């Protein structure tokens, strides 16, 4: 889509969010790489071929809220699921993970990858060398719709248990710390990344449709339906607001990353607040105002319910570690203060120092310069002075000392 003029808080934040997003080239590269892995796992010679292995994304990459790391020298991670069409009596968690790991190792060997696959608690990690600047966490899994349905029923969530949108994408996953990890058993850890993504998409369905319609028109696409536009081609105000909040969170806890609020909590609470506002500034304001109102109190326990498994608490670690609870509210207070100061009391080209530091002064400076626009006549003194003044306005508040700022 053609670039919009940067002339207010909305367009300024849009441009900042674009700058911390992964690039279209990085997205295409990631898709190509995990597609290649999927094809390898499903080749006729694969030990997994009879189980029709399928690789697909989960997490922030799937819901369109991924951001670059604070330190631009670091990699970002792509979370993937490797699902086999198998049953729980075909594998133990350990044997499933070992089987998937063996094929990932053979893929790495066949493609002369510099880095060996690394086994983690739940996933296998593939680290790419060179300019890729990302790694892939691959989670072995098998279908688990029936067990998931029973789980919801047992917890008293009868309506959810009968909703195929909730149960249809359920999977059983591997976890080295699970008591049944080493043996064939009916009880496995469960997850539902596809169901969560469907819920998230539903929360922004109105804006997603509008953005796809606008994209199709601007690109003059010949398509049967607006829904044929791939999700990753557009971003809603919800996705942009979450990206901005995640970057603010990362910077706020740059010296204590262990205690920063996890992304799934921010994304879930933000989506519950969202009312399909068209503008980022409106979505951001509403989310920051109401985010904590969607944290339940269940018998004295802070509860951020998984929308596709109400019995699961995304904030379960808060109960055992009070500091994590306090850290969430400390960050929320800071985000309200910093974004509020920008939206209510600052010219759109002048971010408060706290926000400028979070997004990187070099990045902000570049957006400020873009907002001035190119000279109408090359060399026109008045226009050149406007550009210089805009840059000096940012420089006046000091140079960035963060190596990640020069994105």
mmCIF file of C-alpha atoms in Angstrom:
data_model
loop_
_atom_site.group_PDB
_atom_site.id
_atom_site.type_symbol
_atom_site.label_atom_id
_atom_site.label_comp_id
_atom_site.label_asym_id
_atom_site.label_seq_id
_atom_site.Cartn_x
_atom_site.Cartn_y
_atom_site.Cartn_z
ATOM 1 C CA UNK A 1 0.000 0.000 0.000
ATOM 2 C CA UNK A 2 1.247 3.544 -0.669
ATOM 3 C CA UNK A 3 2.847 5.319 2.274
ATOM 4 C CA UNK A 4 0.564 7.691 4.135
ATOM 5 C CA UNK A 5 1.732 11.170 5.133
ATOM 6 C CA UNK A 6 3.033 11.388 8.699
ATOM 7 C CA UNK A 7 1.159 14.357 10.088
ATOM 8 C CA UNK A 8 -0.417 13.346 13.429
ATOM 9 C CA UNK A 9 -0.038 11.010 16.412
ATOM 10 C CA UNK A 10 -1.805 8.204 14.547
ATOM 11 C CA UNK A 11 0.425 8.176 11.480
ATOM 12 C CA UNK A 12 3.514 8.678 13.649
ATOM 13 C CA UNK A 13 2.733 5.633 15.821
ATOM 14 C CA UNK A 14 1.868 3.612 12.709
ATOM 15 C CA UNK A 15 5.300 4.348 11.275
ATOM 16 C CA UNK A 16 7.042 3.532 14.562
ATOM 17 C CA UNK A 17 5.166 0.220 14.800
ATOM 18 C CA UNK A 18 6.160 -0.655 11.230
ATOM 19 C CA UNK A 19 9.777 -0.001 12.148
ATOM 20 C CA UNK A 20 9.773 -2.472 15.060
ATOM 21 C CA UNK A 21 7.828 -5.108 13.090
ATOM 22 C CA UNK A 22 9.608 -7.906 11.273
ATOM 23 C CA UNK A 23 10.036 -6.995 7.627
ATOM 24 C CA UNK A 24 8.081 -8.597 4.763
ATOM 25 C CA UNK A 25 11.355 -10.135 3.578
ATOM 26 C CA UNK A 26 11.973 -11.676 7.009
ATOM 27 C CA UNK A 27 8.417 -13.012 7.063
ATOM 28 C CA UNK A 28 8.816 -14.614 3.639
ATOM 29 C CA UNK A 29 12.189 -16.054 4.623
ATOM 30 C CA UNK A 30 10.746 -17.591 7.790
ATOM 31 C CA UNK A 31 7.805 -19.122 5.899
ATOM 32 C CA UNK A 32 10.152 -20.536 3.262
ATOM 33 C CA UNK A 33 12.385 -22.074 5.917
ATOM 34 C CA UNK A 34 9.664 -23.743 7.967
ATOM 35 C CA UNK A 35 7.972 -24.938 4.767
ATOM 36 C CA UNK A 36 11.279 -26.528 3.800
ATOM 37 C CA UNK A 37 11.452 -28.305 7.168
ATOM 38 C CA UNK A 38 7.882 -29.545 6.758
ATOM 39 C CA UNK A 39 8.649 -30.956 3.322
ATOM 40 C CA UNK A 40 11.700 -32.738 4.723
ATOM 41 C CA UNK A 41 9.723 -34.312 7.553
ATOM 42 C CA UNK A 42 7.074 -35.487 5.077
ATOM 43 C CA UNK A 43 9.439 -36.867 2.436
ATOM 44 C CA UNK A 44 9.012 -40.594 1.587
ATOM 45 C CA UNK A 45 12.283 -41.518 3.331
ATOM 46 C CA UNK A 46 11.279 -39.816 6.578
ATOM 47 C CA UNK A 47 10.664 -42.001 9.613
ATOM 48 C CA UNK A 48 7.633 -39.774 10.249
ATOM 49 C CA UNK A 49 6.141 -40.014 6.757
ATOM 50 C CA UNK A 50 3.339 -42.411 7.770
ATOM 51 C CA UNK A 51 2.085 -39.831 10.290
ATOM 52 C CA UNK A 52 1.651 -37.006 7.738
ATOM 53 C CA UNK A 53 3.726 -34.458 9.681
ATOM 54 C CA UNK A 54 2.589 -30.860 9.449
ATOM 55 C CA UNK A 55 4.541 -27.733 10.414
ATOM 56 C CA UNK A 56 2.679 -24.530 11.216
ATOM 57 C CA UNK A 57 3.360 -21.340 13.207
ATOM 58 C CA UNK A 58 1.992 -20.418 16.595
ATOM 59 C CA UNK A 59 2.338 -17.471 18.961
ATOM 60 C CA UNK A 60 3.103 -13.901 17.923
ATOM 61 C CA UNK A 61 4.175 -14.898 14.404
ATOM 62 C CA UNK A 62 0.765 -16.488 13.826
ATOM 63 C CA UNK A 63 -1.324 -13.642 15.283
ATOM 64 C CA UNK A 64 0.751 -10.895 13.666
ATOM 65 C CA UNK A 65 2.216 -9.229 16.759
ATOM 66 C CA UNK A 66 5.884 -10.221 16.470
ATOM 67 C CA UNK A 67 8.477 -7.498 17.013
ATOM 68 C CA UNK A 68 12.219 -7.248 16.601
ATOM 69 C CA UNK A 69 14.404 -7.723 19.695
ATOM 70 C CA UNK A 70 15.491 -4.708 21.722
ATOM 71 C CA UNK A 71 19.094 -5.387 20.804
ATOM 72 C CA UNK A 72 19.201 -5.434 17.024
ATOM 73 C CA UNK A 73 22.111 -7.874 17.205
ATOM 74 C CA UNK A 74 19.882 -10.531 18.776
ATOM 75 C CA UNK A 75 17.710 -13.043 16.943
ATOM 76 C CA UNK A 76 13.956 -13.193 17.111
ATOM 77 C CA UNK A 77 12.246 -16.528 17.535
ATOM 78 C CA UNK A 78 9.611 -18.184 15.379
ATOM 79 C CA UNK A 79 7.413 -20.596 17.339
ATOM 80 C CA UNK A 80 6.290 -23.633 15.329
ATOM 81 C CA UNK A 81 4.261 -26.783 15.911
ATOM 82 C CA UNK A 82 5.199 -30.107 14.314
ATOM 83 C CA UNK A 83 1.967 -32.114 14.477
ATOM 84 C CA UNK A 84 1.866 -35.803 13.609
ATOM 85 C CA UNK A 85 -1.368 -37.598 12.783
ATOM 86 C CA UNK A 86 -0.796 -40.101 15.566
ATOM 87 C CA UNK A 87 -2.413 -41.273 18.794
ATOM 88 C CA UNK A 88 -1.205 -41.381 22.381
ATOM 89 C CA UNK A 89 -0.726 -45.139 22.197
ATOM 90 C CA UNK A 90 1.684 -44.680 19.271
ATOM 91 C CA UNK A 91 4.181 -42.606 21.249
ATOM 92 C CA UNK A 92 5.217 -41.536 24.680
ATOM 93 C CA UNK A 93 6.074 -37.854 24.935
ATOM 94 C CA UNK A 94 9.748 -38.786 24.995
ATOM 95 C CA UNK A 95 9.603 -41.089 21.966
ATOM 96 C CA UNK A 96 7.646 -38.478 19.987
ATOM 97 C CA UNK A 97 10.168 -35.804 20.808
ATOM 98 C CA UNK A 98 13.064 -38.126 19.988
ATOM 99 C CA UNK A 99 11.531 -39.112 16.639
ATOM 100 C CA UNK A 100 10.910 -35.510 15.613
ATOM 101 C CA UNK A 101 14.365 -34.523 16.853
ATOM 102 C CA UNK A 102 16.048 -37.216 14.755
ATOM 103 C CA UNK A 103 14.433 -35.883 11.582
ATOM 104 C CA UNK A 104 15.289 -32.294 12.480
ATOM 105 C CA UNK A 105 18.888 -33.403 12.991
ATOM 106 C CA UNK A 106 18.918 -35.121 9.599
ATOM 107 C CA UNK A 107 17.508 -31.929 8.054
ATOM 108 C CA UNK A 108 20.291 -29.876 9.636
ATOM 109 C CA UNK A 109 22.915 -32.350 8.380
ATOM 110 C CA UNK A 110 21.490 -32.508 4.858
ATOM 111 C CA UNK A 111 21.430 -28.714 4.623
ATOM 112 C CA UNK A 112 24.908 -28.297 6.128
ATOM 113 C CA UNK A 113 23.609 -26.058 8.895
ATOM 114 C CA UNK A 114 26.339 -24.545 11.030
ATOM 115 C CA UNK A 115 24.438 -24.937 14.294
ATOM 116 C CA UNK A 116 23.251 -28.250 15.712
ATOM 117 C CA UNK A 117 19.591 -28.530 16.793
ATOM 118 C CA UNK A 118 19.208 -27.921 20.523
ATOM 119 C CA UNK A 119 16.737 -29.832 22.691
ATOM 120 C CA UNK A 120 14.795 -27.735 25.179
ATOM 121 C CA UNK A 121 12.160 -28.560 27.748
ATOM 122 C CA UNK A 122 9.356 -28.726 25.167
ATOM 123 C CA UNK A 123 10.875 -27.834 21.791
ATOM 124 C CA UNK A 124 13.709 -28.398 19.395
ATOM 125 C CA UNK A 125 15.510 -25.207 18.401
ATOM 126 C CA UNK A 126 17.089 -24.596 15.005
ATOM 127 C CA UNK A 127 19.411 -21.596 14.829
ATOM 128 C CA UNK A 128 20.137 -20.192 11.385
ATOM 129 C CA UNK A 129 23.522 -18.715 10.565
ATOM 130 C CA UNK A 130 24.212 -15.717 8.364
ATOM 131 C CA UNK A 131 21.712 -12.958 7.810
ATOM 132 C CA UNK A 132 18.537 -14.805 8.817
ATOM 133 C CA UNK A 133 18.705 -13.435 12.384
ATOM 134 C CA UNK A 134 16.062 -15.735 13.755
ATOM 135 C CA UNK A 135 15.743 -19.210 15.209
ATOM 136 C CA UNK A 136 12.874 -21.661 15.152
ATOM 137 C CA UNK A 137 11.432 -23.405 18.201
ATOM 138 C CA UNK A 138 9.687 -26.562 16.970
ATOM 139 C CA UNK A 139 7.154 -28.149 19.328
ATOM 140 C CA UNK A 140 6.304 -31.849 18.705
ATOM 141 C CA UNK A 141 2.574 -32.542 19.039
ATOM 142 C CA UNK A 142 -0.315 -34.865 18.186
ATOM 143 C CA UNK A 143 -4.074 -34.143 17.875
ATOM 144 C CA UNK A 144 -5.937 -33.969 21.186
ATOM 145 C CA UNK A 145 -9.483 -32.779 20.465
ATOM 146 C CA UNK A 146 -11.320 -35.386 22.543
ATOM 147 C CA UNK A 147 -9.135 -35.058 25.637
ATOM 148 C CA UNK A 148 -9.381 -31.286 25.386
ATOM 149 C CA UNK A 149 -13.176 -31.511 25.263
ATOM 150 C CA UNK A 150 -13.213 -33.709 28.368
ATOM 151 C CA UNK A 151 -10.821 -31.318 30.113
ATOM 152 C CA UNK A 152 -13.198 -28.416 29.532
ATOM 153 C CA UNK A 153 -16.237 -30.427 30.629
ATOM 154 C CA UNK A 154 -14.522 -31.539 33.817
ATOM 155 C CA UNK A 155 -13.715 -27.915 34.630
ATOM 156 C CA UNK A 156 -17.366 -26.988 34.128
ATOM 157 C CA UNK A 157 -16.945 -25.146 30.831
ATOM 158 C CA UNK A 158 -19.681 -27.010 28.977
ATOM 159 C CA UNK A 159 -20.383 -24.438 26.249
ATOM 160 C CA UNK A 160 -16.710 -24.223 25.342
ATOM 161 C CA UNK A 161 -16.404 -28.012 25.283
ATOM 162 C CA UNK A 162 -19.110 -28.212 22.597
ATOM 163 C CA UNK A 163 -17.634 -25.452 20.437
ATOM 164 C CA UNK A 164 -15.523 -26.940 17.636
ATOM 165 C CA UNK A 165 -13.794 -23.569 17.221
ATOM 166 C CA UNK A 166 -12.421 -24.090 20.715
ATOM 167 C CA UNK A 167 -11.634 -27.808 20.650
ATOM 168 C CA UNK A 168 -10.845 -28.374 16.967
ATOM 169 C CA UNK A 169 -7.236 -27.188 17.067
ATOM 170 C CA UNK A 170 -6.299 -28.805 20.375
ATOM 171 C CA UNK A 171 -2.976 -30.644 20.540
ATOM 172 C CA UNK A 172 -1.095 -32.777 23.050
ATOM 173 C CA UNK A 173 2.494 -31.586 23.455
ATOM 174 C CA UNK A 174 5.769 -32.797 24.933
ATOM 175 C CA UNK A 175 7.247 -31.548 28.201
ATOM 176 C CA UNK A 176 10.307 -33.113 29.829
ATOM 177 C CA UNK A 177 9.051 -32.093 33.277
ATOM 178 C CA UNK A 178 5.654 -33.783 32.908
ATOM 179 C CA UNK A 179 5.239 -36.896 35.118
ATOM 180 C CA UNK A 180 4.147 -39.031 32.133
ATOM 181 C CA UNK A 181 6.981 -37.907 29.860
ATOM 182 C CA UNK A 182 8.712 -41.287 29.717
ATOM 183 C CA UNK A 183 5.709 -43.600 29.358
ATOM 184 C CA UNK A 184 2.698 -44.273 27.167
ATOM 185 C CA UNK A 185 -0.213 -42.512 28.862
ATOM 186 C CA UNK A 186 -3.516 -40.773 28.201
ATOM 187 C CA UNK A 187 -2.580 -37.640 30.128
ATOM 188 C CA UNK A 188 -0.305 -35.251 28.247
ATOM 189 C CA UNK A 189 0.171 -31.498 28.498
ATOM 190 C CA UNK A 190 -2.293 -29.783 26.171
ATOM 191 C CA UNK A 191 -2.308 -26.628 24.091
ATOM 192 C CA UNK A 192 -4.419 -24.970 21.431
ATOM 193 C CA UNK A 193 -2.473 -22.339 19.463
ATOM 194 C CA UNK A 194 -4.751 -22.555 16.420
ATOM 195 C CA UNK A 195 -7.851 -22.104 18.571
ATOM 196 C CA UNK A 196 -6.266 -19.120 20.312
ATOM 197 C CA UNK A 197 -5.360 -17.526 16.981
ATOM 198 C CA UNK A 198 -8.937 -18.006 15.750
ATOM 199 C CA UNK A 199 -10.243 -16.303 18.902
ATOM 200 C CA UNK A 200 -7.761 -13.446 18.520
ATOM 201 C CA UNK A 201 -8.720 -12.977 14.879
ATOM 202 C CA UNK A 202 -12.393 -12.899 15.839
ATOM 203 C CA UNK A 203 -11.769 -10.024 18.270
ATOM 204 C CA UNK A 204 -10.547 -7.847 15.395
ATOM 205 C CA UNK A 205 -12.696 -9.287 12.597
ATOM 206 C CA UNK A 206 -14.286 -5.970 11.638
ATOM 207 C CA UNK A 207 -11.008 -4.116 11.273
ATOM 208 C CA UNK A 208 -9.300 -7.087 9.636
ATOM 209 C CA UNK A 209 -11.977 -7.111 6.932
ATOM 210 C CA UNK A 210 -11.650 -3.356 6.382
ATOM 211 C CA UNK A 211 -7.851 -3.498 6.161
ATOM 212 C CA UNK A 212 -7.984 -6.381 3.686
ATOM 213 C CA UNK A 213 -10.577 -4.566 1.591
ATOM 214 C CA UNK A 214 -8.444 -1.415 1.525
ATOM 215 C CA UNK A 215 -5.327 -3.433 0.689
ATOM 216 C CA UNK A 216 -7.042 -5.233 -2.192
ATOM 217 C CA UNK A 217 -8.270 -1.911 -3.589
ATOM 218 C CA UNK A 218 -4.908 -0.154 -3.260
ATOM 219 C CA UNK A 219 -3.044 -3.047 -4.883
ATOM 220 C CA UNK A 220 -5.779 -3.489 -7.518
ATOM 221 C CA UNK A 221 -5.974 -7.186 -6.711
ATOM 222 C CA UNK A 222 -8.311 -9.431 -8.686
ATOM 223 C CA UNK A 223 -9.670 -11.762 -5.999
ATOM 224 C CA UNK A 224 -12.878 -13.692 -5.419
ATOM 225 C CA UNK A 225 -13.191 -12.461 -1.829
ATOM 226 C CA UNK A 226 -11.587 -9.945 0.501
ATOM 227 C CA UNK A 227 -10.787 -12.916 2.745
ATOM 228 C CA UNK A 228 -8.399 -14.172 0.050
ATOM 229 C CA UNK A 229 -5.942 -11.461 1.108
ATOM 230 C CA UNK A 230 -3.407 -13.205 3.403
ATOM 231 C CA UNK A 231 -3.645 -12.077 7.019
ATOM 232 C CA UNK A 232 0.017 -11.070 7.181
ATOM 233 C CA UNK A 233 -0.414 -8.495 4.416
ATOM 234 C CA UNK A 234 -2.277 -6.127 6.741
ATOM 235 C CA UNK A 235 -2.166 -5.004 10.365
ATOM 236 C CA UNK A 236 -5.107 -3.880 12.478
ATOM 237 C CA UNK A 237 -4.946 -1.237 15.184
ATOM 238 C CA UNK A 238 -5.055 -4.058 17.761
ATOM 239 C CA UNK A 239 -1.939 -5.704 16.357
ATOM 240 C CA UNK A 240 -0.096 -2.387 16.135
ATOM 241 C CA UNK A 241 -1.097 -1.420 19.683
ATOM 242 C CA UNK A 242 0.194 -4.749 21.013
ATOM 243 C CA UNK A 243 3.486 -4.330 19.160
ATOM 244 C CA UNK A 244 3.971 -0.882 20.688
ATOM 245 C CA UNK A 245 3.103 -2.163 24.168
ATOM 246 C CA UNK A 246 5.464 -5.123 23.851
ATOM 247 C CA UNK A 247 8.346 -2.867 22.839
ATOM 248 C CA UNK A 248 7.614 -0.521 25.766
ATOM 249 C CA UNK A 249 7.538 -3.579 28.060
ATOM 250 C CA UNK A 250 10.853 -4.856 26.712
ATOM 251 C CA UNK A 251 12.555 -1.536 27.336
ATOM 252 C CA UNK A 252 10.959 -1.032 30.760
ATOM 253 C CA UNK A 253 12.372 -4.398 31.882
ATOM 254 C CA UNK A 254 15.583 -4.278 29.862
ATOM 255 C CA UNK A 255 17.617 -4.858 33.051
ATOM 256 C CA UNK A 256 15.251 -7.473 34.517
ATOM 257 C CA UNK A 257 13.824 -9.509 31.614
ATOM 258 C CA UNK A 258 12.984 -12.441 33.889
ATOM 259 C CA UNK A 259 10.158 -10.475 35.497
ATOM 260 C CA UNK A 260 8.668 -8.739 32.484
ATOM 261 C CA UNK A 261 4.986 -9.537 31.763
ATOM 262 C CA UNK A 262 4.762 -12.333 29.201
ATOM 263 C CA UNK A 263 3.460 -11.532 25.732
ATOM 264 C CA UNK A 264 0.472 -13.900 25.888
ATOM 265 C CA UNK A 265 -0.906 -11.944 28.863
ATOM 266 C CA UNK A 266 -0.510 -8.595 27.099
ATOM 267 C CA UNK A 267 -2.030 -9.925 23.862
ATOM 268 C CA UNK A 268 -4.971 -11.603 25.619
ATOM 269 C CA UNK A 269 -5.881 -8.642 27.812
ATOM 270 C CA UNK A 270 -5.484 -6.220 24.900
ATOM 271 C CA UNK A 271 -7.731 -8.325 22.653
ATOM 272 C CA UNK A 272 -10.387 -8.519 25.376
ATOM 273 C CA UNK A 273 -10.379 -4.705 25.628
ATOM 274 C CA UNK A 274 -10.476 -4.122 21.880
ATOM 275 C CA UNK A 275 -13.645 -2.822 20.255
ATOM 276 C CA UNK A 276 -12.500 -2.777 16.616
ATOM 277 C CA UNK A 277 -11.330 0.818 16.831
ATOM 278 C CA UNK A 278 -9.931 1.926 13.511
ATOM 279 C CA UNK A 279 -7.180 4.126 14.901
ATOM 280 C CA UNK A 280 -4.159 2.938 16.880
ATOM 281 C CA UNK A 281 -4.446 5.892 19.272
ATOM 282 C CA UNK A 282 -8.018 4.934 20.167
ATOM 283 C CA UNK A 283 -7.215 1.233 20.545
ATOM 284 C CA UNK A 284 -4.147 1.992 22.644
ATOM 285 C CA UNK A 285 -6.024 4.382 24.918
ATOM 286 C CA UNK A 286 -8.870 1.915 25.487
ATOM 287 C CA UNK A 287 -6.515 -1.004 26.115
ATOM 288 C CA UNK A 288 -4.405 0.898 28.633
ATOM 289 C CA UNK A 289 -7.491 2.180 30.420
ATOM 290 C CA UNK A 290 -9.214 -1.199 30.771
ATOM 291 C CA UNK A 291 -6.483 -3.847 30.618
ATOM 292 C CA UNK A 292 -6.427 -4.666 34.322
ATOM 293 C CA UNK A 293 -10.229 -4.955 34.457
ATOM 294 C CA UNK A 294 -9.976 -8.253 32.557
ATOM 295 C CA UNK A 295 -7.817 -9.863 35.244
ATOM 296 C CA UNK A 296 -10.170 -12.054 37.262
ATOM 297 C CA UNK A 297 -9.955 -12.859 40.954
ATOM 298 C CA UNK A 298 -10.681 -16.553 41.468
ATOM 299 C CA UNK A 299 -10.622 -17.362 45.168
ATOM 300 C CA UNK A 300 -7.864 -14.858 45.765
ATOM 301 C CA UNK A 301 -5.839 -15.894 42.712
ATOM 302 C CA UNK A 302 -5.169 -13.425 39.885
ATOM 303 C CA UNK A 303 -6.466 -15.135 36.739
ATOM 304 C CA UNK A 304 -5.908 -14.288 33.078
ATOM 305 C CA UNK A 305 -8.032 -16.969 31.460
ATOM 306 C CA UNK A 306 -7.003 -18.620 28.225
ATOM 307 C CA UNK A 307 -10.019 -17.750 26.037
ATOM 308 C CA UNK A 308 -10.019 -21.220 24.471
ATOM 309 C CA UNK A 309 -9.407 -23.013 27.762
ATOM 310 C CA UNK A 310 -10.952 -21.037 30.634
ATOM 311 C CA UNK A 311 -9.475 -23.541 33.091
ATOM 312 C CA UNK A 312 -5.955 -22.426 32.124
ATOM 313 C CA UNK A 313 -4.478 -19.369 33.802
ATOM 314 C CA UNK A 314 -1.884 -17.520 31.726
ATOM 315 C CA UNK A 315 -0.844 -15.763 34.951
ATOM 316 C CA UNK A 316 -0.325 -18.986 36.905
ATOM 317 C CA UNK A 317 3.249 -18.016 37.819
ATOM 318 C CA UNK A 318 2.021 -14.885 39.566
ATOM 319 C CA UNK A 319 0.663 -16.985 42.424
ATOM 320 C CA UNK A 320 4.042 -18.391 43.382
ATOM 321 C CA UNK A 321 5.989 -15.207 42.790
ATOM 322 C CA UNK A 322 4.423 -11.990 44.034
ATOM 323 C CA UNK A 323 7.045 -9.916 42.232
ATOM 324 C CA UNK A 324 5.670 -10.985 38.845
ATOM 325 C CA UNK A 325 2.257 -9.604 39.777
ATOM 326 C CA UNK A 326 3.760 -6.328 40.952
ATOM 327 C CA UNK A 327 5.923 -6.097 37.827
ATOM 328 C CA UNK A 328 2.860 -6.308 35.597
ATOM 329 C CA UNK A 329 1.143 -3.448 37.392
ATOM 330 C CA UNK A 330 4.347 -1.393 37.548
ATOM 331 C CA UNK A 331 4.700 -1.733 33.783
ATOM 332 C CA UNK A 332 1.023 -0.962 33.153
ATOM 333 C CA UNK A 333 1.290 2.216 35.242
ATOM 334 C CA UNK A 334 4.405 3.270 33.311
ATOM 335 C CA UNK A 335 2.764 2.537 29.950
ATOM 336 C CA UNK A 336 -0.286 4.579 30.916
ATOM 337 C CA UNK A 337 1.951 7.450 31.974
ATOM 338 C CA UNK A 338 4.279 7.401 28.963
ATOM 339 C CA UNK A 339 1.734 6.859 26.186
ATOM 340 C CA UNK A 340 -0.700 9.177 27.947
ATOM 341 C CA UNK A 341 1.867 11.970 28.069
ATOM 342 C CA UNK A 342 2.529 11.541 24.356
ATOM 343 C CA UNK A 343 -1.085 11.347 23.225
ATOM 344 C CA UNK A 344 -2.464 14.069 25.484
ATOM 345 C CA UNK A 345 0.302 16.589 25.978
ATOM 346 C CA UNK A 346 2.962 16.266 23.281
ATOM 347 C CA UNK A 347 3.176 17.399 19.652
ATOM 348 C CA UNK A 348 3.061 14.305 17.467
ATOM 349 C CA UNK A 349 6.722 14.742 16.446
ATOM 350 C CA UNK A 350 7.967 15.046 20.029
ATOM 351 C CA UNK A 351 7.843 11.837 22.029
ATOM 352 C CA UNK A 352 8.512 11.901 25.776
ATOM 353 C CA UNK A 353 12.039 10.743 26.528
ATOM 354 C CA UNK A 354 10.801 7.426 27.985
ATOM 355 C CA UNK A 355 9.007 6.503 24.765
ATOM 356 C CA UNK A 356 11.804 7.723 22.540
ATOM 357 C CA UNK A 357 14.279 5.595 24.480
ATOM 358 C CA UNK A 358 12.000 2.561 24.213
ATOM 359 C CA UNK A 359 11.645 2.826 20.444
ATOM 360 C CA UNK A 360 15.165 4.107 19.782
ATOM 361 C CA UNK A 361 16.079 7.722 19.116
ATOM 362 C CA UNK A 362 17.553 6.912 15.702
ATOM 363 C CA UNK A 363 14.274 5.300 14.664
ATOM 364 C CA UNK A 364 12.214 8.180 16.065
ATOM 365 C CA UNK A 365 14.520 10.709 14.431
ATOM 366 C CA UNK A 366 14.024 9.022 11.080
ATOM 367 C CA UNK A 367 10.237 9.104 11.469
ATOM 368 C CA UNK A 368 10.390 12.782 12.465
ATOM 369 C CA UNK A 369 12.426 13.571 9.370
ATOM 370 C CA UNK A 370 9.937 11.639 7.231
ATOM 371 C CA UNK A 371 7.075 13.648 8.696
ATOM 372 C CA UNK A 372 8.581 16.875 7.378
ATOM 373 C CA UNK A 373 8.403 15.589 3.819
ATOM 374 C CA UNK A 374 10.785 16.029 0.874
ATOM 375 C CA UNK A 375 11.624 19.521 -0.394
ATOM 376 C CA UNK A 376 9.316 20.804 -3.095
ATOM 377 C CA UNK A 377 12.352 22.287 -4.838
ATOM 378 C CA UNK A 378 15.775 20.734 -4.315
ATOM 379 C CA UNK A 379 17.954 23.088 -2.316
ATOM 380 C CA UNK A 380 15.110 25.326 -1.169
ATOM 381 C CA UNK A 381 16.537 26.932 1.975
ATOM 382 C CA UNK A 382 13.283 27.228 3.924
ATOM 383 C CA UNK A 383 12.417 23.569 3.442
ATOM 384 C CA UNK A 384 15.927 22.445 4.322
ATOM 385 C CA UNK A 385 15.758 24.478 7.507
ATOM 386 C CA UNK A 386 12.520 22.725 8.472
ATOM 387 C CA UNK A 387 14.192 19.331 8.088
ATOM 388 C CA UNK A 388 17.231 20.416 10.096
ATOM 389 C CA UNK A 389 15.017 21.891 12.818
ATOM 390 C CA UNK A 390 13.033 18.679 13.117
ATOM 391 C CA UNK A 391 16.193 16.598 13.490
ATOM 392 C CA UNK A 392 17.705 19.052 16.003
ATOM 393 C CA UNK A 393 14.500 18.863 18.028
ATOM 394 C CA UNK A 394 15.107 15.162 18.562
ATOM 395 C CA UNK A 395 18.869 15.508 19.014
ATOM 396 C CA UNK A 396 18.349 18.155 21.691
ATOM 397 C CA UNK A 397 17.218 15.437 24.097
ATOM 398 C CA UNK A 398 20.430 13.485 23.738
ATOM 399 C CA UNK A 399 21.970 10.778 21.609
ATOM 400 C CA UNK A 400 20.912 7.187 21.991
ATOM 401 C CA UNK A 401 23.263 4.981 23.951
ATOM 402 C CA UNK A 402 21.490 1.741 23.058
ATOM 403 C CA UNK A 403 23.121 -0.394 20.336
ATOM 404 C CA UNK A 404 19.669 -1.696 19.368
ATOM 405 C CA UNK A 405 18.402 1.774 18.486
ATOM 406 C CA UNK A 406 19.915 1.894 15.006
ATOM 407 C CA UNK A 407 17.421 -0.472 13.430
#
